[in-house]
Amino acid sequence: MSANLQLFPSGAAEGWTGWDALSGPPAEMNTLRSFVNDRLTAAGEEILRVFGETLAQYREQIDRQRRQLDSLKPGGSERLRAAGPSFSPRSAH
């Protein structure tokens, strides 16, 4: 990096926000704040949606594995038939 190269012009650090703290932020800051809030809200909703779907898949997998284990126990197949729809351990993976 050259000694003459400056990342910021002199005085750029002072007042970088472009507004006086007493008068409040300009409209651009409010627009940016609104945009960031909207994007964060959308991202949070997407995370919760994916989490809910993943949780449902895990519960289905646990139920399926529990049925498989029950079918392997002595007398498990009789309990399985009485409990609900037919289940074949070979067909479920």
mmCIF file of C-alpha atoms in Angstrom:
data_model
loop_
_atom_site.group_PDB
_atom_site.id
_atom_site.type_symbol
_atom_site.label_atom_id
_atom_site.label_comp_id
_atom_site.label_asym_id
_atom_site.label_seq_id
_atom_site.Cartn_x
_atom_site.Cartn_y
_atom_site.Cartn_z
ATOM 1 C CA MET A 1 0.000 0.000 0.000
ATOM 2 C CA SER A 2 1.365 3.371 -0.933
ATOM 3 C CA ALA A 3 2.100 5.881 1.817
ATOM 4 C CA ASN A 4 0.156 8.499 -0.151
ATOM 5 C CA LEU A 5 -3.010 6.370 -0.400
ATOM 6 C CA GLN A 6 -5.642 7.313 2.133
ATOM 7 C CA LEU A 7 -8.662 5.139 2.760
ATOM 8 C CA PHE A 8 -10.651 8.096 4.034
ATOM 9 C CA PRO A 9 -10.166 11.758 3.242
ATOM 10 C CA SER A 10 -9.085 13.909 6.149
ATOM 11 C CA GLY A 11 -12.018 14.897 8.323
ATOM 12 C CA ALA A 12 -14.214 12.061 7.031
ATOM 13 C CA ALA A 13 -14.503 10.401 10.439
ATOM 14 C CA GLU A 14 -16.030 13.477 12.004
ATOM 15 C CA GLY A 15 -19.704 13.769 11.278
ATOM 16 C CA TRP A 16 -19.778 10.663 9.062
ATOM 17 C CA THR A 17 -23.496 10.208 9.582
ATOM 18 C CA GLY A 18 -24.264 13.458 7.834
ATOM 19 C CA TRP A 19 -26.738 14.707 10.423
ATOM 20 C CA ASP A 20 -26.735 16.647 13.632
ATOM 21 C CA ALA A 21 -27.548 14.506 16.671
ATOM 22 C CA LEU A 22 -29.929 17.151 17.999
ATOM 23 C CA SER A 23 -32.026 17.522 14.863
ATOM 24 C CA GLY A 24 -32.508 13.804 14.163
ATOM 25 C CA PRO A 25 -31.705 11.534 11.220
ATOM 26 C CA PRO A 26 -32.478 12.516 7.647
ATOM 27 C CA ALA A 27 -35.133 10.731 5.624
ATOM 28 C CA GLU A 28 -32.491 8.474 4.036
ATOM 29 C CA MET A 29 -31.598 7.048 7.433
ATOM 30 C CA ASN A 30 -35.243 6.359 8.190
ATOM 31 C CA THR A 31 -35.621 4.659 4.812
ATOM 32 C CA LEU A 32 -32.517 2.564 5.419
ATOM 33 C CA ARG A 33 -33.663 1.666 8.929
ATOM 34 C CA SER A 34 -37.058 0.610 7.587
ATOM 35 C CA PHE A 35 -35.443 -1.481 4.834
ATOM 36 C CA VAL A 36 -33.087 -3.214 7.292
ATOM 37 C CA ASN A 37 -35.957 -3.912 9.696
ATOM 38 C CA ASP A 38 -38.051 -5.395 6.878
ATOM 39 C CA ARG A 39 -35.187 -7.617 5.699
ATOM 40 C CA LEU A 40 -34.391 -8.796 9.238
ATOM 41 C CA THR A 41 -38.048 -9.589 9.850
ATOM 42 C CA ALA A 42 -38.259 -11.569 6.596
ATOM 43 C CA ALA A 43 -35.056 -13.457 7.441
ATOM 44 C CA GLY A 44 -36.345 -14.283 10.922
ATOM 45 C CA GLU A 45 -39.634 -15.559 9.511
ATOM 46 C CA GLU A 46 -37.778 -17.721 6.981
ATOM 47 C CA ILE A 47 -35.546 -19.169 9.704
ATOM 48 C CA LEU A 48 -38.579 -20.031 11.844
ATOM 49 C CA ARG A 49 -40.383 -21.584 8.851
ATOM 50 C CA VAL A 50 -37.419 -23.819 7.994
ATOM 51 C CA PHE A 51 -36.960 -24.700 11.669
ATOM 52 C CA GLY A 52 -40.621 -25.746 11.923
ATOM 53 C CA GLU A 53 -40.382 -27.887 8.783
ATOM 54 C CA THR A 54 -37.187 -29.539 10.024
ATOM 55 C CA LEU A 55 -38.738 -30.224 13.409
ATOM 56 C CA ALA A 56 -41.760 -31.855 11.741
ATOM 57 C CA GLN A 57 -39.451 -34.058 9.639
ATOM 58 C CA TYR A 58 -37.520 -35.137 12.730
ATOM 59 C CA ARG A 59 -40.754 -35.993 14.548
ATOM 60 C CA GLU A 60 -41.943 -38.073 11.589
ATOM 61 C CA GLN A 61 -38.595 -39.867 11.489
ATOM 62 C CA ILE A 62 -38.723 -40.580 15.227
ATOM 63 C CA ASP A 63 -42.289 -41.919 14.921
ATOM 64 C CA ARG A 64 -41.266 -44.109 11.994
ATOM 65 C CA GLN A 65 -38.265 -45.477 13.881
ATOM 66 C CA ARG A 66 -40.376 -46.073 16.984
ATOM 67 C CA ARG A 67 -42.839 -48.102 14.901
ATOM 68 C CA GLN A 68 -39.947 -50.082 13.440
ATOM 69 C CA LEU A 69 -38.589 -50.827 16.915
ATOM 70 C CA ASP A 70 -42.031 -51.831 18.166
ATOM 71 C CA SER A 71 -42.435 -54.216 15.242
ATOM 72 C CA LEU A 72 -39.161 -55.923 16.173
ATOM 73 C CA LYS A 73 -40.170 -56.525 19.801
ATOM 74 C CA PRO A 74 -41.890 -59.805 20.655
ATOM 75 C CA GLY A 75 -45.597 -59.255 20.137
ATOM 76 C CA GLY A 76 -44.845 -55.934 18.441
ATOM 77 C CA SER A 77 -46.551 -56.779 15.177
ATOM 78 C CA GLU A 78 -49.850 -57.520 16.962
ATOM 79 C CA ARG A 79 -49.695 -54.168 18.750
ATOM 80 C CA LEU A 80 -48.857 -52.475 15.491
ATOM 81 C CA ARG A 81 -51.865 -53.930 13.669
ATOM 82 C CA ALA A 82 -54.168 -52.905 16.510
ATOM 83 C CA ALA A 83 -52.715 -49.398 16.615
ATOM 84 C CA GLY A 84 -53.326 -48.298 13.078
ATOM 85 C CA PRO A 85 -52.499 -48.663 9.387
ATOM 86 C CA SER A 86 -50.365 -51.497 8.142
ATOM 87 C CA PHE A 87 -46.627 -51.084 8.421
ATOM 88 C CA SER A 88 -43.874 -53.093 6.834
ATOM 89 C CA PRO A 89 -40.345 -52.543 8.247
ATOM 90 C CA ARG A 90 -38.909 -53.447 4.850
ATOM 91 C CA SER A 91 -40.830 -50.716 3.026
ATOM 92 C CA ALA A 92 -39.870 -47.862 5.396
ATOM 93 C CA HIS A 93 -36.368 -46.442 5.188
#
